[in-house]
mmCIF file of C-alpha atoms (C1' of nucleotides) in Angstrom:
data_model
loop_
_atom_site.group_PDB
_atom_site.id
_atom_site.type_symbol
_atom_site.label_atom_id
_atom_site.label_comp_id
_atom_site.label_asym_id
_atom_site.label_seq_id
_atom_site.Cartn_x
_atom_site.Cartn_y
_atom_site.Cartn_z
ATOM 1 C CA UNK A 1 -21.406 -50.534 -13.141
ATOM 2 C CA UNK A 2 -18.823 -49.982 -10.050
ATOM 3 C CA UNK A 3 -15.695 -52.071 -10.485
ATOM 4 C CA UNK A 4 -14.393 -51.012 -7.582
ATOM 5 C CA UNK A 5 -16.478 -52.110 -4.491
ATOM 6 C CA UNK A 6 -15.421 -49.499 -1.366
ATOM 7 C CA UNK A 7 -17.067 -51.063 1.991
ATOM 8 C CA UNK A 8 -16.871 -48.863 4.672
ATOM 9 C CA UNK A 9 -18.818 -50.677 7.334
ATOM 10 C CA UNK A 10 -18.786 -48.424 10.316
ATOM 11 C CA UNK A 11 -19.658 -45.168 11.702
ATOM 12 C CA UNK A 12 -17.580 -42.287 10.421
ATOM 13 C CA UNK A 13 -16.042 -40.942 13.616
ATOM 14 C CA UNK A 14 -16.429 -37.335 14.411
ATOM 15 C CA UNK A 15 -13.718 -36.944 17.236
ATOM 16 C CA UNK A 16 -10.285 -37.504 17.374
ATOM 17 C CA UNK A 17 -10.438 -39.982 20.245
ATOM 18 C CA UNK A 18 -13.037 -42.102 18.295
ATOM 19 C CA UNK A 19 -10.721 -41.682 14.972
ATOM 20 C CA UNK A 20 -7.698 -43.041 16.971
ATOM 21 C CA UNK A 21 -9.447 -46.111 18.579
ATOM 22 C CA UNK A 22 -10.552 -47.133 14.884
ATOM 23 C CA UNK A 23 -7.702 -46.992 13.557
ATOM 24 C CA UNK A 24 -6.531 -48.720 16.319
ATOM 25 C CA UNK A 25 -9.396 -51.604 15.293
ATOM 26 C CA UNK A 26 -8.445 -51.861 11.545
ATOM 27 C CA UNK A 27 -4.858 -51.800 11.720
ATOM 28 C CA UNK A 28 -4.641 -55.438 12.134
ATOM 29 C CA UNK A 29 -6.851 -55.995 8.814
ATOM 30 C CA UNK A 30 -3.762 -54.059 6.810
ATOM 31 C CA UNK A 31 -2.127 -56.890 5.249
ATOM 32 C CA UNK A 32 1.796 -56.757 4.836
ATOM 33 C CA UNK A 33 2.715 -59.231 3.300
ATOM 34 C CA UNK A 34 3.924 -59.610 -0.349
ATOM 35 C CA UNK A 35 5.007 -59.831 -3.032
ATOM 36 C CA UNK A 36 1.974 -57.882 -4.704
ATOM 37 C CA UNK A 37 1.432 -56.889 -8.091
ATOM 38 C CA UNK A 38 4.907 -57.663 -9.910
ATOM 39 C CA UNK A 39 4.348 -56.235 -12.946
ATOM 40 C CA UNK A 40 1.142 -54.286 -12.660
ATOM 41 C CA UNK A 41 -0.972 -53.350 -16.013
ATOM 42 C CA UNK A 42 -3.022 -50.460 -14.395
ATOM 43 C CA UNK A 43 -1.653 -48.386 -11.583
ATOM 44 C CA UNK A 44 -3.962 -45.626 -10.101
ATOM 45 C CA UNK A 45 -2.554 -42.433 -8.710
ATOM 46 C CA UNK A 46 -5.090 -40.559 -6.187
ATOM 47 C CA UNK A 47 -4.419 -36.885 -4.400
ATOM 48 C CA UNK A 48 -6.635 -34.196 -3.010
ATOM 49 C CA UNK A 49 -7.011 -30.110 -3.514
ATOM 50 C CA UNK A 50 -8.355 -28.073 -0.801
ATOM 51 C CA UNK A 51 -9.749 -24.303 -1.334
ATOM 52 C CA UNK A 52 -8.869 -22.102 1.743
ATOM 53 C CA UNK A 53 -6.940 -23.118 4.395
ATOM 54 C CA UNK A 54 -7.434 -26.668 4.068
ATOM 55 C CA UNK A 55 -7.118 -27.260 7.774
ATOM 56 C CA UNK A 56 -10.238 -26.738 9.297
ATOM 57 C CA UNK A 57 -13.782 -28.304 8.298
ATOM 58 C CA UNK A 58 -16.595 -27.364 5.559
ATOM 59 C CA UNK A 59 -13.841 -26.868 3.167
ATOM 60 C CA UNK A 60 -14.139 -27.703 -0.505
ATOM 61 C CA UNK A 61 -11.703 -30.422 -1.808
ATOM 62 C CA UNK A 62 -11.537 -31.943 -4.689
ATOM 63 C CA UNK A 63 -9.980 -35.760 -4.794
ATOM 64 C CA UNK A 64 -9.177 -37.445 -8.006
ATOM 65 C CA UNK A 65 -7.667 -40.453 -9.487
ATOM 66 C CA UNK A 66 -5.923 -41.353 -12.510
ATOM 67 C CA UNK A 67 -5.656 -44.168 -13.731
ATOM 68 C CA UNK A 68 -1.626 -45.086 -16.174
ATOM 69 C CA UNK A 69 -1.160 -47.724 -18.409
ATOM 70 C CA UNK A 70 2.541 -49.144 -16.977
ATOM 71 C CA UNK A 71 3.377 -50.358 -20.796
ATOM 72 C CA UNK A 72 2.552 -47.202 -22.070
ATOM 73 C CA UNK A 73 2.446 -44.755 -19.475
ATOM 74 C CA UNK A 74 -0.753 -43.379 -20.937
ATOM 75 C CA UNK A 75 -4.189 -42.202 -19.024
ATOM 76 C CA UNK A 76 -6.580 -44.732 -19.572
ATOM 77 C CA UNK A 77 -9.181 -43.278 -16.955
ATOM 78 C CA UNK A 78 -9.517 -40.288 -15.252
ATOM 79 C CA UNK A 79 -12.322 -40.107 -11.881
ATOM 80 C CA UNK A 80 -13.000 -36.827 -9.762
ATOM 81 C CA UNK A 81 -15.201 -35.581 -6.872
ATOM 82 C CA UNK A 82 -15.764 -32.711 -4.908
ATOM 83 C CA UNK A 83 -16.798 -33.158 -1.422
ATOM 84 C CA UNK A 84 -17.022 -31.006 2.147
ATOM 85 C CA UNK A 85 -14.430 -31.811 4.626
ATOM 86 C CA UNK A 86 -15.705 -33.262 7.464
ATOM 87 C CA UNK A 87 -12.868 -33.653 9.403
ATOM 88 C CA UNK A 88 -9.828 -31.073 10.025
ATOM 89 C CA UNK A 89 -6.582 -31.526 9.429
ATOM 90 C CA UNK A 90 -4.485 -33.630 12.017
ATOM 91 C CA UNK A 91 -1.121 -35.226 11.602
ATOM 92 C CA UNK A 92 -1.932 -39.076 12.204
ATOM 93 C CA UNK A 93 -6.086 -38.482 11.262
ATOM 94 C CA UNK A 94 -5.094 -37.092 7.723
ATOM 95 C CA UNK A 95 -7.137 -40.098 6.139
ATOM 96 C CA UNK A 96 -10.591 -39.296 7.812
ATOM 97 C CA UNK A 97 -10.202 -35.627 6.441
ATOM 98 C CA UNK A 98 -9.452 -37.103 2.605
ATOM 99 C CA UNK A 99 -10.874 -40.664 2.406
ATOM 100 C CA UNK A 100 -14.725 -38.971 1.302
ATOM 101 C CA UNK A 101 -13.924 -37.288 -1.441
ATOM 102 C CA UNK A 102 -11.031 -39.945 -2.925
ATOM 103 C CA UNK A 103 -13.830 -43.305 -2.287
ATOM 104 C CA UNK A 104 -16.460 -41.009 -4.162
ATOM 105 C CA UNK A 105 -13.879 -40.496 -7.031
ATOM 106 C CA UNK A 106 -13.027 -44.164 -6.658
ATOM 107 C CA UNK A 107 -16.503 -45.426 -7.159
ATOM 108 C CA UNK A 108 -17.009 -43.280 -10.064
ATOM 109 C CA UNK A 109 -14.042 -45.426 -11.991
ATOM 110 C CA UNK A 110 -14.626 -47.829 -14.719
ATOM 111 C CA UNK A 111 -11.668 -49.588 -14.398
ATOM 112 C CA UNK A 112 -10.383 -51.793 -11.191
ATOM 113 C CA UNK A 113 -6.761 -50.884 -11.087
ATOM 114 C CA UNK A 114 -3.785 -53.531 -9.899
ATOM 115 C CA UNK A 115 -2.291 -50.671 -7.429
ATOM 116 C CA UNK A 116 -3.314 -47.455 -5.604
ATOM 117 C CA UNK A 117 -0.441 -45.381 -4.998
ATOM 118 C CA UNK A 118 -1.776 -42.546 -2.747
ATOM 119 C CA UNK A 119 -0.318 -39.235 -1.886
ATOM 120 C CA UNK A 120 0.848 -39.832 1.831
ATOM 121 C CA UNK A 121 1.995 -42.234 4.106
ATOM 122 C CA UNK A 122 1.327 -46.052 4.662
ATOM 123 C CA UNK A 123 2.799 -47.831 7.255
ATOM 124 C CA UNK A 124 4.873 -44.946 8.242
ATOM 125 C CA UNK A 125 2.520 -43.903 10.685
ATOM 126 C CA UNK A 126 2.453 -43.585 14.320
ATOM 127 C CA UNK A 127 -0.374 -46.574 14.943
ATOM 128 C CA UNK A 128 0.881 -47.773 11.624
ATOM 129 C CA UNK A 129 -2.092 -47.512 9.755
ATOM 130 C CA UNK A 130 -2.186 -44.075 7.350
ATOM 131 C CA UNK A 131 -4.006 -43.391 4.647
ATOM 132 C CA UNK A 132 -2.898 -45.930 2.171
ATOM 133 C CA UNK A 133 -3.484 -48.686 4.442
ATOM 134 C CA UNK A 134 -6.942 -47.494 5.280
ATOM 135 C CA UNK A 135 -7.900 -47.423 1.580
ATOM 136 C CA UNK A 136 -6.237 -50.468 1.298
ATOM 137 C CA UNK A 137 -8.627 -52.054 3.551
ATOM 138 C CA UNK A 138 -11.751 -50.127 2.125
ATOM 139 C CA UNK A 139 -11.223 -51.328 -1.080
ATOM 140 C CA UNK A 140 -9.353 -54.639 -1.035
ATOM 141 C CA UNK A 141 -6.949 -53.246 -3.842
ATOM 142 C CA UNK A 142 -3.072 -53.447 -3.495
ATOM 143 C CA UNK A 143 -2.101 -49.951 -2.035
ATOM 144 C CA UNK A 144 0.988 -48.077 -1.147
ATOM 145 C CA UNK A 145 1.884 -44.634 -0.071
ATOM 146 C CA UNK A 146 4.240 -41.999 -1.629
ATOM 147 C CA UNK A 147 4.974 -38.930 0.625
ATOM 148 C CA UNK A 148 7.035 -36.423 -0.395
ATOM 149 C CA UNK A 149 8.211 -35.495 3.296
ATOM 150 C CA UNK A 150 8.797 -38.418 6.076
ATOM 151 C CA UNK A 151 6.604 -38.527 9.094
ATOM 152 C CA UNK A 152 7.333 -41.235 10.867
ATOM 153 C CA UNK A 153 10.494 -43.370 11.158
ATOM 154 C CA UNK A 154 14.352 -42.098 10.131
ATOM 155 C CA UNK A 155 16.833 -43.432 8.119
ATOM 156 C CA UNK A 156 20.824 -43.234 8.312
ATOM 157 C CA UNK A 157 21.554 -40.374 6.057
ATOM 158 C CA UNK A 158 25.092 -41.980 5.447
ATOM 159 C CA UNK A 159 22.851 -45.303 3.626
ATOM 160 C CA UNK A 160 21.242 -43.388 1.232
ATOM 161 C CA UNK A 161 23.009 -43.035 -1.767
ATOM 162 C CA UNK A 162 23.187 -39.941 -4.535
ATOM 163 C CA UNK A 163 21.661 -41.907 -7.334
ATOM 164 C CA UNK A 164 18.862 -42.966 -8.952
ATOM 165 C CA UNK A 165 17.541 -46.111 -6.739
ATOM 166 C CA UNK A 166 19.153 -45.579 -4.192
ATOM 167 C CA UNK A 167 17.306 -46.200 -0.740
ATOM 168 C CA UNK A 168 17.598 -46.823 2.949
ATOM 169 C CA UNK A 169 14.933 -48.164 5.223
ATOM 170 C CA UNK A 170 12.964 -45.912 7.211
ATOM 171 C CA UNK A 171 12.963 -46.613 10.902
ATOM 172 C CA UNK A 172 10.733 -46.589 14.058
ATOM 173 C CA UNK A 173 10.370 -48.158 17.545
ATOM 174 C CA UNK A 174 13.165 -50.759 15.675
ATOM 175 C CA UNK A 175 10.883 -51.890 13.203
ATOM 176 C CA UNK A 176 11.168 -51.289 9.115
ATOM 177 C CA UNK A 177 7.786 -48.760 8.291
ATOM 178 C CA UNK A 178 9.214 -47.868 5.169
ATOM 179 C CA UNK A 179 11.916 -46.425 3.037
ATOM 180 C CA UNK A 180 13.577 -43.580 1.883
ATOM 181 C CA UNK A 181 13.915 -43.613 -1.898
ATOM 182 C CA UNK A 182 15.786 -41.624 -4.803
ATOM 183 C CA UNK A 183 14.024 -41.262 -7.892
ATOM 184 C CA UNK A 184 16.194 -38.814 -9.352
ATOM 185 C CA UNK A 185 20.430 -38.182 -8.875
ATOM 186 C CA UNK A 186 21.072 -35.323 -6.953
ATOM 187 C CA UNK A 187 17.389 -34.439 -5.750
ATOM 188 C CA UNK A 188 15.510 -34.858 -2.002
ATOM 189 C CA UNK A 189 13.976 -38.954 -2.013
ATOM 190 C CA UNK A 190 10.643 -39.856 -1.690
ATOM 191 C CA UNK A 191 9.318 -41.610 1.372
ATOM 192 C CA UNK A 192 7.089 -44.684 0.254
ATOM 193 C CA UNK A 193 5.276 -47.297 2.841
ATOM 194 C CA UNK A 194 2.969 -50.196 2.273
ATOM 195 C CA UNK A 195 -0.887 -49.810 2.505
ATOM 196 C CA UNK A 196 -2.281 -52.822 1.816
ATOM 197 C CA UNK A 197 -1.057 -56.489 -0.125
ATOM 198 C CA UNK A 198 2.504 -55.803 -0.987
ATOM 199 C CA UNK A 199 5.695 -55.446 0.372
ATOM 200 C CA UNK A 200 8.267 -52.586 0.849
ATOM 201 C CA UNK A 201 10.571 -53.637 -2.273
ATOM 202 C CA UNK A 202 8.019 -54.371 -4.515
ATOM 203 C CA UNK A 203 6.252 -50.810 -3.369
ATOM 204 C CA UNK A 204 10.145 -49.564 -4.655
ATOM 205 C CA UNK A 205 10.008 -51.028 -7.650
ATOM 206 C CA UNK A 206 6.974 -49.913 -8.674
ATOM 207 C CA UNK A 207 6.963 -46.024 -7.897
ATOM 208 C CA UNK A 208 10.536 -46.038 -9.141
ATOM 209 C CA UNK A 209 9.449 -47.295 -12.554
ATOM 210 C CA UNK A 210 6.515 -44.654 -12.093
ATOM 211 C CA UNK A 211 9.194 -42.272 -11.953
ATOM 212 C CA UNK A 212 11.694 -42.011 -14.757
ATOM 213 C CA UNK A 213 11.822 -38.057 -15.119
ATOM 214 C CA UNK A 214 10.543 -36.352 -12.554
ATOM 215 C CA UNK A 215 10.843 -36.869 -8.567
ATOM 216 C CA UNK A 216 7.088 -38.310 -8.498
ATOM 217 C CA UNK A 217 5.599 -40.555 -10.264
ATOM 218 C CA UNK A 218 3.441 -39.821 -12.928
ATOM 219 C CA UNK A 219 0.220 -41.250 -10.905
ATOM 220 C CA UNK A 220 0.924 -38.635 -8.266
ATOM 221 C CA UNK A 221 1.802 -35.695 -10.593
ATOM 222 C CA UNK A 222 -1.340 -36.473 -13.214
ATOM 223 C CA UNK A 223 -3.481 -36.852 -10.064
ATOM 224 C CA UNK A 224 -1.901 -33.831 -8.819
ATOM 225 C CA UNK A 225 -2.925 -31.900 -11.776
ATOM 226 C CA UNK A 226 -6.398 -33.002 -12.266
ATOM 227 C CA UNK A 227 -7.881 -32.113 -8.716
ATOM 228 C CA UNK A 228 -6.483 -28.817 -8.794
ATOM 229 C CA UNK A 229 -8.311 -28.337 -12.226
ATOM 230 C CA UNK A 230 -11.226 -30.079 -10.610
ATOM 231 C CA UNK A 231 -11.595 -27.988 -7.770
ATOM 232 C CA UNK A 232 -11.164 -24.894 -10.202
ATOM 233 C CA UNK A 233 -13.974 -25.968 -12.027
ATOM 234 C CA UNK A 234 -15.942 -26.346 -8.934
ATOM 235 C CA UNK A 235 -14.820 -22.629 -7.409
ATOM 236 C CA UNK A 236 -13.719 -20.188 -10.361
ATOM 237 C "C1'" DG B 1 6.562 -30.442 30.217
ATOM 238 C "C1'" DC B 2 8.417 -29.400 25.242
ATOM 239 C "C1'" DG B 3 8.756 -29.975 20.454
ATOM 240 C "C1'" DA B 4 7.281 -32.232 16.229
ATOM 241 C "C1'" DC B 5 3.614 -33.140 13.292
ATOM 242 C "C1'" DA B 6 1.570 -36.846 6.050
ATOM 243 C "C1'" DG B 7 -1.705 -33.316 2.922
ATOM 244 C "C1'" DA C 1 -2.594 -28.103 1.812
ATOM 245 C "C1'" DT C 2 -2.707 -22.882 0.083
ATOM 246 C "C1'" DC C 3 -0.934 -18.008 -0.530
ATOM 247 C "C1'" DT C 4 3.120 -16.052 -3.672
ATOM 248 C "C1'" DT C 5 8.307 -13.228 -6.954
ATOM 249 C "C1'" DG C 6 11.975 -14.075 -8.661
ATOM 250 C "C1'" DT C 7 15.615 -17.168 -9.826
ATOM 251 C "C1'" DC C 8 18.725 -21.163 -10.899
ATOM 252 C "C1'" DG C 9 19.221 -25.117 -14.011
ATOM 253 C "C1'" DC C 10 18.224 -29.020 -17.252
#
DNA sequence: GCGACAG
DNA sequence: ATCTTGTCGC
């Protein structure tokens, strides 16, 4: 009845300190490697609305994934869930404050999607393990992250070019964490990482094909959509 | 010590 | 992230 199997086998940590050293402990279970899912049938999009401030804890969010058809581009599932955050917001702990509410939407899915592409950072991270790699390793799916500002690592403005496609590795401690990438001509890139069983360029590939319009890719902008109608449904 | 800091 | 008016452009 659950497709997707989400193990989370350890103690949820309730301090930063603790949240740190875990991530710490996982990070080597994040597997880099590629290629990864080539051409993908299902891709799932996941992202989070808060009510509030959406920085400290007890605050209603609602996560929820959707779930595109890459022939079609067409829904084929839709999963939500509204939880209490349990964590507040921290740059670097951001997946113990949304990881809840997205696994609850996760388990509720019919489907097992070929990719997660979650709203954040992957690899990009400063113990190189952010959210997309930590549902990566929850789950056991392909993951990647798409964040729409970077966080960590830099890239040479001069090597990204104005078009479409173009796209110039992201930068940190002289190691490749990601890469800047154009979706649209003339508009600010997106910053994608790997999470979890694929590699940078076939991460690329697949938001960019995600993306033939608009600056995100539909997974992110459907997903986008339906937890802030989830959480309005939950408040008023 | 100071600044920066995914969503 | 969320709170928000008007405005420029495809």
């Amino acid at each position: 009845m659950t497709p997707v199997r989400v193990e989370v086998p350890y103690a949820w940590p309730t301090g930063e300190a603790e949240a740190r050293a875990l991530q710490e402990r996982l990070r080597p279970l994040a597997d880099h490697r590629g290629p990864g899912p080539a051409a993908p049938r299902l891709v799932a999009g996941l992202d989070v609305a808060y009510a509030g401030d959406g920085r400290g804890t007890g605050d209603l969010v609602a996560a929820a994934v959707v779930v595109i058809d890459t022939a079609t581009h067409d829904v084929v599932e839709r999963a939500t869930a509204t939880a209490a955050t349990a964590f507040p917001y921290v740059p670097g702990l951001f997946a113990f404050r949304e990881l809840p509410a997205l696994v609850a939407a996760l388990r509720r899915l019919e489907a097992v999607p070929d990719l997660l592409l979650c709203d954040g950072h992957g690899r990009s991270h400063p113990r190189r393990f952010g959210l997309a790699c930590h549902l990566g390793v929850l789950t056991g799916l392909p993951t990647a992250g798409v964040a729409k500002t970077p966080f960590t690592g830099r890239h040479d403005p001069a090597a990204l070019g104005p078009d479409r496609g173009a796209h110039a590795d992201l930068v940190d401690g002289g190691e490749v964490v990601g890469r800047a990438l154009r979706t649209r001509a003339g508009v600010k890139p997106v910053y994608v990482s790997t999470g979890h069983l694929v590699d940078l360029p076939t991460a690329c590939a697949r938001v960019l094909e995600l993306a033939p319009r608009h600056r995100l890719p539909e997974t992110t902008r459907q997903a986008d959509h339906l937890s802030r109608e989830a959480l309005r449904a939950a408040t008023g």
